[in-house]
Tab-separated table of C-alpha atoms in Angstrom:
chain	number	residue	atom	x	y	z
W	1	MET	CA	12.440	15.839	7.386
W	2	LYS	CA	13.912	12.485	8.255
W	3	ILE	CA	11.409	9.792	7.323
W	4	LEU	CA	11.301	6.020	7.707
W	5	VAL	CA	9.349	4.249	4.967
W	6	THR	CA	8.654	0.593	5.649
W	7	GLY	CA	7.768	-1.651	2.723
W	8	ALA	CA	10.262	0.327	0.635
W	9	ALA	CA	10.809	-2.544	-1.816
W	10	GLY	CA	7.058	-2.929	-2.269
W	11	PHE	CA	4.825	-1.357	-4.901
W	12	ILE	CA	3.493	1.673	-3.023
W	13	GLY	CA	6.512	2.003	-0.727
W	14	PHE	CA	8.916	2.243	-3.661
W	15	HIS	CA	6.902	5.046	-5.275
W	16	VAL	CA	6.518	6.927	-1.977
W	17	CYS	CA	10.292	6.742	-1.394
W	18	LYS	CA	10.942	8.034	-4.900
W	19	SER	CA	8.582	10.981	-4.415
W	20	LEU	CA	9.971	11.916	-0.990
W	21	LEU	CA	13.531	11.799	-2.322
W	22	GLU	CA	12.578	14.129	-5.170
W	23	LYS	CA	11.227	16.487	-2.510
W	24	LYS	CA	14.674	16.412	-0.830
W	25	HIS	CA	13.641	14.619	2.362
W	26	GLU	CA	16.079	12.271	4.077
W	27	VAL	CA	14.617	8.792	3.716
W	28	VAL	CA	15.487	5.423	5.224
W	29	GLY	CA	13.748	2.506	3.513
W	30	LEU	CA	13.038	-0.762	5.279
W	31	ASP	CA	11.751	-4.065	3.912
W	32	ASN	CA	12.100	-7.747	4.792
W	33	ILE	CA	11.962	-8.707	1.063
W	34	ASN	CA	9.917	-11.859	1.656
W	35	ASP	CA	9.023	-14.280	-1.136
W	36	TYR	CA	5.249	-13.642	-1.254
W	37	TYR	CA	5.956	-12.825	-4.897
W	38	ASP	CA	9.082	-12.807	-7.088
W	39	THR	CA	11.830	-11.041	-5.143
W	40	LYS	CA	13.518	-9.987	-8.397
W	41	LEU	CA	10.850	-7.311	-8.828
W	42	LYS	CA	11.547	-6.055	-5.295
W	43	PHE	CA	15.306	-5.918	-5.841
W	44	ASP	CA	14.774	-4.162	-9.187
W	45	ARG	CA	12.660	-1.497	-7.486
W	46	LEU	CA	15.470	-0.952	-4.983
W	47	LYS	CA	17.943	-0.787	-7.852
W	48	GLU	CA	15.913	2.138	-9.227
W	49	LEU	CA	16.598	3.843	-5.890
W	50	GLY	CA	20.321	3.152	-6.119
W	51	ILE	CA	20.495	0.086	-3.866
W	52	ALA	CA	22.519	-2.858	-5.225
W	53	GLU	CA	20.934	-6.286	-4.851
W	54	GLU	CA	24.046	-7.920	-3.401
W	55	GLU	CA	24.022	-5.407	-0.557
W	56	ALA	CA	20.242	-5.365	-0.073
W	57	ARG	CA	20.241	-9.130	0.488
W	58	ASN	CA	22.094	-8.710	3.789
W	59	GLU	CA	19.865	-8.460	6.839
W	60	ASN	CA	20.287	-5.512	9.213
W	61	LEU	CA	22.927	-3.888	6.985
W	62	HIS	CA	22.476	-0.142	6.487
W	63	VAL	CA	23.122	0.411	2.747
W	64	LYS	CA	23.681	3.841	1.218
W	65	SER	CA	22.171	4.609	-2.182
W	66	ALA	CA	24.577	4.995	-5.080
W	67	THR	CA	22.312	7.564	-6.768
W	68	HIS	CA	20.535	9.407	-3.928
W	69	SER	CA	22.646	10.952	-1.194
W	70	ASN	CA	19.500	11.283	0.942
W	71	PHE	CA	18.476	7.606	0.794
W	72	SER	CA	19.594	4.448	2.569
W	73	PHE	CA	18.064	0.997	2.974
W	74	VAL	CA	18.031	-1.750	5.576
W	75	ARG	CA	16.609	-5.250	5.196
W	76	MET	CA	14.691	-5.975	8.381
W	77	ALA	CA	11.411	-7.533	9.517
W	78	LEU	CA	8.869	-5.403	11.374
W	79	GLU	CA	8.540	-8.079	14.039
W	80	ASP	CA	12.267	-7.923	14.902
W	81	ARG	CA	11.942	-6.737	18.502
W	82	GLU	CA	15.672	-6.268	18.953
W	83	ASN	CA	16.859	-4.506	15.807
W	84	LEU	CA	13.848	-2.344	14.900
W	85	PRO	CA	13.804	-0.390	18.198
W	86	GLU	CA	17.572	0.016	17.893
W	87	LEU	CA	17.164	1.447	14.376
W	88	PHE	CA	14.668	3.996	15.698
W	89	LYS	CA	17.009	4.931	18.541
W	90	THR	CA	19.978	5.371	16.205
W	91	GLU	CA	18.236	7.248	13.390
W	92	SER	CA	15.878	9.599	15.317
W	93	PHE	CA	13.095	9.598	12.714
W	94	GLU	CA	10.678	12.533	12.675
W	95	ILE	CA	8.022	10.765	10.597
W	96	VAL	CA	7.283	7.078	10.056
W	97	CYS	CA	5.314	5.908	7.020
W	98	ASN	CA	4.408	2.267	7.614
W	99	LEU	CA	3.536	0.643	4.291
W	100	ALA	CA	4.956	-2.793	5.101
W	101	ALA	CA	2.463	-5.603	5.623
W	102	GLN	CA	1.673	-9.087	4.481
W	103	ALA	CA	-0.670	-8.290	1.599
W	104	GLY	CA	-3.342	-10.264	-0.202
W	105	VAL	CA	-6.842	-11.363	0.756
W	106	ARG	CA	-6.800	-14.839	-0.802
W	107	TYR	CA	-3.296	-15.669	0.479
W	108	SER	CA	-4.512	-15.059	4.037
W	109	LEU	CA	-6.760	-18.113	3.735
W	110	GLU	CA	-3.698	-20.312	3.274
W	111	ASN	CA	-1.014	-18.615	5.386
W	112	PRO	CA	-2.683	-16.895	8.357
W	113	GLU	CA	0.475	-16.928	10.494
W	114	ALA	CA	2.259	-14.548	8.097
W	115	TYR	CA	-0.458	-11.935	8.681
W	116	ILE	CA	-0.283	-12.185	12.455
W	117	ASP	CA	3.518	-11.874	12.459
W	118	SER	CA	3.799	-8.909	10.101
W	119	ASN	CA	0.502	-7.072	10.435
W	120	LEU	CA	-0.084	-7.430	14.183
W	121	VAL	CA	3.216	-8.187	15.929
W	122	GLY	CA	5.105	-6.014	13.459
W	123	PHE	CA	2.674	-3.111	13.778
W	124	LEU	CA	2.877	-3.223	17.571
W	125	ASN	CA	6.667	-3.061	17.261
W	126	ILE	CA	6.272	0.047	15.064
W	127	LEU	CA	3.942	1.686	17.592
W	128	GLU	CA	6.261	0.956	20.505
W	129	SER	CA	9.288	2.200	18.597
W	130	CYS	CA	7.463	5.426	17.688
W	131	ARG	CA	6.289	5.916	21.259
W	132	HIS	CA	9.733	5.563	22.815
W	133	ASN	CA	11.659	7.603	20.232
W	134	ASN	CA	9.744	10.878	19.933
W	135	VAL	CA	8.313	10.223	16.464
W	136	LYS	CA	6.077	13.174	15.584
W	137	HIS	CA	3.681	11.373	13.235
W	138	LEU	CA	2.949	7.786	12.242
W	139	VAL	CA	1.265	7.462	8.845
W	140	TYR	CA	0.207	3.871	8.164
W	141	ALA	CA	-1.520	1.816	5.492
W	142	SER	CA	-4.942	0.420	6.147
W	143	SER	CA	-7.221	-1.044	3.491
W	144	SER	CA	-10.645	-0.772	1.868
W	145	SER	CA	-11.066	-4.426	2.874
W	146	VAL	CA	-12.058	-3.283	6.386
W	147	TYR	CA	-15.493	-2.365	4.961
W	148	GLY	CA	-16.204	-6.065	4.444
W	149	ALA	CA	-19.448	-6.794	2.633
W	150	ASN	CA	-20.764	-3.254	3.173
W	151	GLU	CA	-23.391	-2.609	0.492
W	152	LYS	CA	-23.683	1.147	1.107
W	153	VAL	CA	-21.632	3.148	-1.390
W	154	PRO	CA	-19.535	5.137	-1.509
W	155	PHE	CA	-17.680	3.864	1.576
W	156	GLU	CA	-17.181	6.527	4.245
W	157	THR	CA	-14.765	6.367	7.161
W	158	LYS	CA	-17.709	6.885	9.534
W	159	ASP	CA	-19.291	3.608	8.313
W	160	ARG	CA	-19.210	0.640	10.691
W	161	VAL	CA	-16.378	-1.773	9.952
W	162	ASP	CA	-17.096	-4.475	12.532
W	163	ASN	CA	-17.541	-7.415	10.168
W	164	PRO	CA	-14.347	-8.175	8.213
W	165	ILE	CA	-14.639	-11.135	5.840
W	166	SER	CA	-10.932	-12.004	5.556
W	167	LEU	CA	-8.076	-12.312	8.026
W	168	TYR	CA	-6.188	-9.647	6.083
W	169	ALA	CA	-9.075	-7.226	6.650
W	170	ALA	CA	-9.211	-8.184	10.337
W	171	THR	CA	-5.520	-7.346	10.783
W	172	LYS	CA	-5.984	-3.968	9.111
W	173	LYS	CA	-8.944	-3.130	11.351
W	174	SER	CA	-6.802	-4.225	14.299
W	175	ASN	CA	-4.081	-1.786	13.201
W	176	GLU	CA	-6.591	1.056	13.308
W	177	LEU	CA	-7.699	0.092	16.820
W	178	MET	CA	-4.115	-0.241	18.019
W	179	ALA	CA	-3.201	3.150	16.558
W	180	HIS	CA	-6.202	4.764	18.244
W	181	THR	CA	-5.110	3.298	21.575
W	182	TYR	CA	-1.600	4.736	21.248
W	183	SER	CA	-2.973	8.104	20.157
W	184	HIS	CA	-5.234	8.091	23.216
W	185	LEU	CA	-2.717	6.858	25.774
W	186	PHE	CA	0.509	8.456	24.579
W	187	LYS	CA	-0.662	11.339	22.339
W	188	LEU	CA	1.147	9.753	19.396
W	189	ARG	CA	-0.177	11.377	16.230
W	190	THR	CA	-1.389	8.624	13.900
W	191	THR	CA	-3.037	8.768	10.481
W	192	GLY	CA	-4.447	5.621	8.891
W	193	ILE	CA	-5.025	5.538	5.126
W	194	ARG	CA	-7.496	3.049	3.704
W	195	PHE	CA	-6.127	2.239	0.243
W	196	PHE	CA	-8.508	1.240	-2.502
W	197	THR	CA	-7.417	-0.869	-5.505
W	198	VAL	CA	-4.034	0.571	-6.511
W	199	TYR	CA	-2.448	-0.101	-9.906
W	200	GLY	CA	0.361	1.262	-12.045
W	201	PRO	CA	3.995	0.706	-13.095
W	202	TRP	CA	6.017	-1.570	-10.806
W	203	GLY	CA	2.770	-3.066	-9.492
W	204	ARG	CA	2.435	-6.355	-7.615
W	205	PRO	CA	2.184	-9.528	-9.751
W	206	ASP	CA	-0.755	-10.816	-7.680
W	207	MET	CA	-2.991	-7.842	-8.497
W	208	ALA	CA	-5.645	-7.735	-11.234
W	209	MET	CA	-3.917	-5.248	-13.563
W	210	PHE	CA	-0.724	-7.335	-13.628
W	211	LEU	CA	-2.467	-10.724	-13.827
W	212	PHE	CA	-4.718	-9.661	-16.692
W	213	THR	CA	-1.942	-8.071	-18.750
W	214	ASP	CA	0.434	-10.971	-18.236
W	215	ALA	CA	-2.181	-13.581	-19.170
W	216	ILE	CA	-3.422	-11.745	-22.265
W	217	LEU	CA	0.071	-11.147	-23.644
W	218	ASN	CA	0.942	-14.804	-23.059
W	219	ASP	CA	-2.260	-16.062	-24.700
W	220	LYS	CA	-3.641	-17.477	-21.460
W	221	PRO	CA	-7.187	-17.106	-20.113
W	222	ILE	CA	-7.795	-14.510	-17.402
W	223	LYS	CA	-9.697	-15.482	-14.270
W	224	VAL	CA	-12.840	-13.380	-13.926
W	225	PHE	CA	-14.444	-13.898	-10.537
W	226	ASN	CA	-18.164	-13.598	-9.745
W	227	ASN	CA	-18.695	-13.985	-13.484
W	228	GLY	CA	-17.469	-10.438	-13.964
W	229	GLN	CA	-20.080	-8.878	-11.685
W	230	LEU	CA	-17.533	-6.906	-9.655
W	231	GLU	CA	-16.729	-3.207	-9.337
W	232	ARG	CA	-13.600	-1.596	-7.950
W	233	ASP	CA	-12.349	1.892	-7.171
W	234	PHE	CA	-9.215	1.516	-9.299
W	235	THR	CA	-6.685	4.173	-8.251
W	236	TYR	CA	-3.523	5.052	-10.156
W	237	ILE	CA	-0.301	4.970	-8.158
W	238	ASP	CA	0.617	8.629	-8.775
W	239	ASP	CA	-2.678	9.751	-7.209
W	240	ILE	CA	-2.028	7.515	-4.204
W	241	VAL	CA	1.507	8.864	-3.748
W	242	ALA	CA	0.324	12.468	-4.033
W	243	GLY	CA	-2.089	11.894	-1.161
W	244	VAL	CA	0.363	10.018	1.045
W	245	THR	CA	3.161	12.553	0.661
W	246	LYS	CA	0.765	15.443	1.314
W	247	ILE	CA	-0.249	13.815	4.611
W	248	ILE	CA	3.403	13.247	5.539
W	249	GLU	CA	4.440	16.829	4.784
W	250	THR	CA	1.480	18.735	6.218
W	251	ASP	CA	0.874	19.788	9.802
W	252	THR	CA	-2.848	19.897	10.617
W	253	GLU	CA	-5.038	20.696	13.598
W	254	ASP	CA	-5.545	16.998	14.425
W	255	GLN	CA	-2.068	16.858	15.950
W	256	LYS	CA	-3.304	19.200	18.685
W	257	ALA	CA	-6.463	17.196	19.382
W	258	ASP	CA	-7.039	15.337	22.653
W	259	ILE	CA	-6.725	12.143	20.625
W	260	PRO	CA	-4.505	12.929	17.588
W	261	TYR	CA	-5.939	10.093	15.475
W	262	LYS	CA	-7.312	10.298	11.924
W	263	LEU	CA	-8.554	7.919	9.246
W	264	TYR	CA	-8.909	8.633	5.539
W	265	ASN	CA	-10.018	6.797	2.421
W	266	ILE	CA	-7.719	7.242	-0.543
W	267	GLY	CA	-9.085	6.260	-3.927
W	268	ASN	CA	-10.211	7.501	-7.314
W	269	ASN	CA	-13.619	8.530	-5.933
W	270	GLN	CA	-15.526	6.345	-8.399
W	271	SER	CA	-16.388	2.706	-8.986
W	272	VAL	CA	-15.480	1.000	-12.268
W	273	LYS	CA	-17.053	-2.222	-13.524
W	274	LEU	CA	-14.505	-5.028	-13.783
W	275	MET	CA	-15.599	-5.895	-17.316
W	276	ASP	CA	-15.075	-2.265	-18.404
W	277	PHE	CA	-11.611	-2.356	-16.822
W	278	ILE	CA	-10.794	-5.539	-18.741
W	279	GLN	CA	-12.113	-4.024	-21.974
W	280	SER	CA	-9.798	-1.026	-21.529
W	281	ILE	CA	-6.833	-3.391	-21.155
W	282	GLU	CA	-7.902	-5.289	-24.287
W	283	GLU	CA	-8.163	-2.046	-26.262
W	284	CYS	CA	-4.744	-0.888	-25.102
W	285	LEU	CA	-3.132	-4.221	-25.972
W	286	GLY	CA	-5.119	-4.716	-29.177
W	287	VAL	CA	-5.955	-8.245	-28.050
W	288	GLU	CA	-9.227	-9.771	-26.864
W	289	ALA	CA	-8.815	-11.703	-23.615
W	290	LYS	CA	-9.790	-15.325	-23.181
W	291	LYS	CA	-12.012	-15.286	-20.105
W	292	ASP	CA	-12.438	-18.029	-17.530
W	293	MET	CA	-15.640	-17.010	-15.734
W	294	LEU	CA	-15.530	-18.162	-12.120
W	295	PRO	CA	-17.705	-17.884	-8.991
W	296	MET	CA	-17.119	-15.413	-6.155
W	297	GLN	CA	-14.009	-16.137	-4.109
W	298	PRO	CA	-14.014	-16.441	-0.295
W	299	GLY	CA	-13.058	-13.156	1.373
W	300	ASP	CA	-13.828	-11.086	-1.744
W	301	VAL	CA	-16.371	-8.261	-2.028
W	302	VAL	CA	-18.665	-7.248	-4.897
W	303	ARG	CA	-18.023	-3.500	-4.980
W	304	THR	CA	-15.673	-0.857	-3.594
W	305	TRP	CA	-15.974	2.909	-3.903
W	306	ALA	CA	-14.071	5.456	-1.822
W	307	ASP	CA	-15.589	8.632	-0.439
W	308	VAL	CA	-12.524	10.897	-0.282
W	309	ASN	CA	-14.247	14.109	0.795
W	310	ASP	CA	-12.348	14.256	4.096
W	311	LEU	CA	-9.029	13.988	2.271
W	312	ILE	CA	-10.120	16.704	-0.145
W	313	ALA	CA	-11.190	18.990	2.710
W	314	ASP	CA	-8.074	18.500	4.874
W	315	TYR	CA	-5.350	18.145	2.227
W	316	GLY	CA	-6.764	19.318	-1.098
W	317	TYR	CA	-6.452	15.786	-2.485
W	318	ARG	CA	-7.677	15.385	-6.055
W	319	PRO	CA	-7.214	12.120	-7.963
W	320	ASN	CA	-6.897	13.091	-11.611
W	321	THR	CA	-5.689	10.062	-13.591
W	322	PRO	CA	-8.387	8.523	-15.838
W	323	VAL	CA	-8.432	4.721	-15.731
W	324	LYS	CA	-7.624	4.331	-19.430
W	325	GLU	CA	-4.599	6.604	-19.058
W	326	GLY	CA	-3.369	4.697	-16.008
W	327	ILE	CA	-3.773	1.378	-17.813
W	328	SER	CA	-1.737	2.696	-20.743
W	329	HIS	CA	1.089	3.765	-18.411
W	330	PHE	CA	1.137	0.341	-16.756
W	331	ILE	CA	1.215	-1.556	-20.038
W	332	ASP	CA	4.032	0.628	-21.372
W	333	TRP	CA	6.040	-0.177	-18.226
W	334	TYR	CA	5.181	-3.883	-18.384
W	335	LYS	CA	6.317	-4.252	-21.992
W	336	GLU	CA	9.580	-2.414	-21.287
W	337	TYR	CA	10.334	-4.290	-18.053
W	338	TYR	CA	9.682	-7.740	-19.536
W	339	SER	CA	11.203	-7.002	-22.942
């Protein structure tokens, strides 16, 4: 299949591209490579896919991979209303996997405009481009943040998600509503995936796994919010990728439905205490962390836990990476990358 993966220089997008290429699909990666975090990490991910940094820096330039004959990359923003539709028209994608978005809950408190541009305007541009170019299936990233301060666990996709507590969460809920509208009006098959806390090699520097490891190895205190009274459904990247690629590759009955629209949680199907997660990192590093205990942060939630029964039933999804094993893989990568 010919597949567009947006956010290809990002954490999850990079791994999804890599998996799809190994499965011999033809993949076009797209990313605007913004400076939300160090762009060197983004260019290094692309380098792993055979895309040279000097070429990837050029906007709207279609770059062929030096190592994968079935991969190419273009630097482009989702909200580009001129060039994105033209790319769709030229390439005739069968499947679109939209993983590009302005990420981060806390950053949305300081830079709300970035979330509107990328997550709302950009997503509409994706929907319109899919609609007008015979895309068979749009698979897109949503987030566990849509559950807000929901105290019922585990979180199920049938739960109400009408009270987001961050702008980031509000944009992700908006994406789901927009996708439903296009599925209803134009019979565009859409599948939204609510990601729970993802970690692993090549992870984002603003995420807990990366922040904790970096601080501990550099003898700096780690920031522990809500005085450590937090729980997360930490999910290893390989388990996430397995689920995403299965959805991309599989035809299901929902595509024949009156409204071909689906939502899934994707997570490790369990909740882990933050302090236990930190202890596992300490054990792997052989270093005890200095802890700066802090109050709850605006827009944050106490606990997340994904019910993935629908994904198991429809796609045979089974997360199987224990947290301690995933942490070990990340730390091995971190030490090698920053050696």
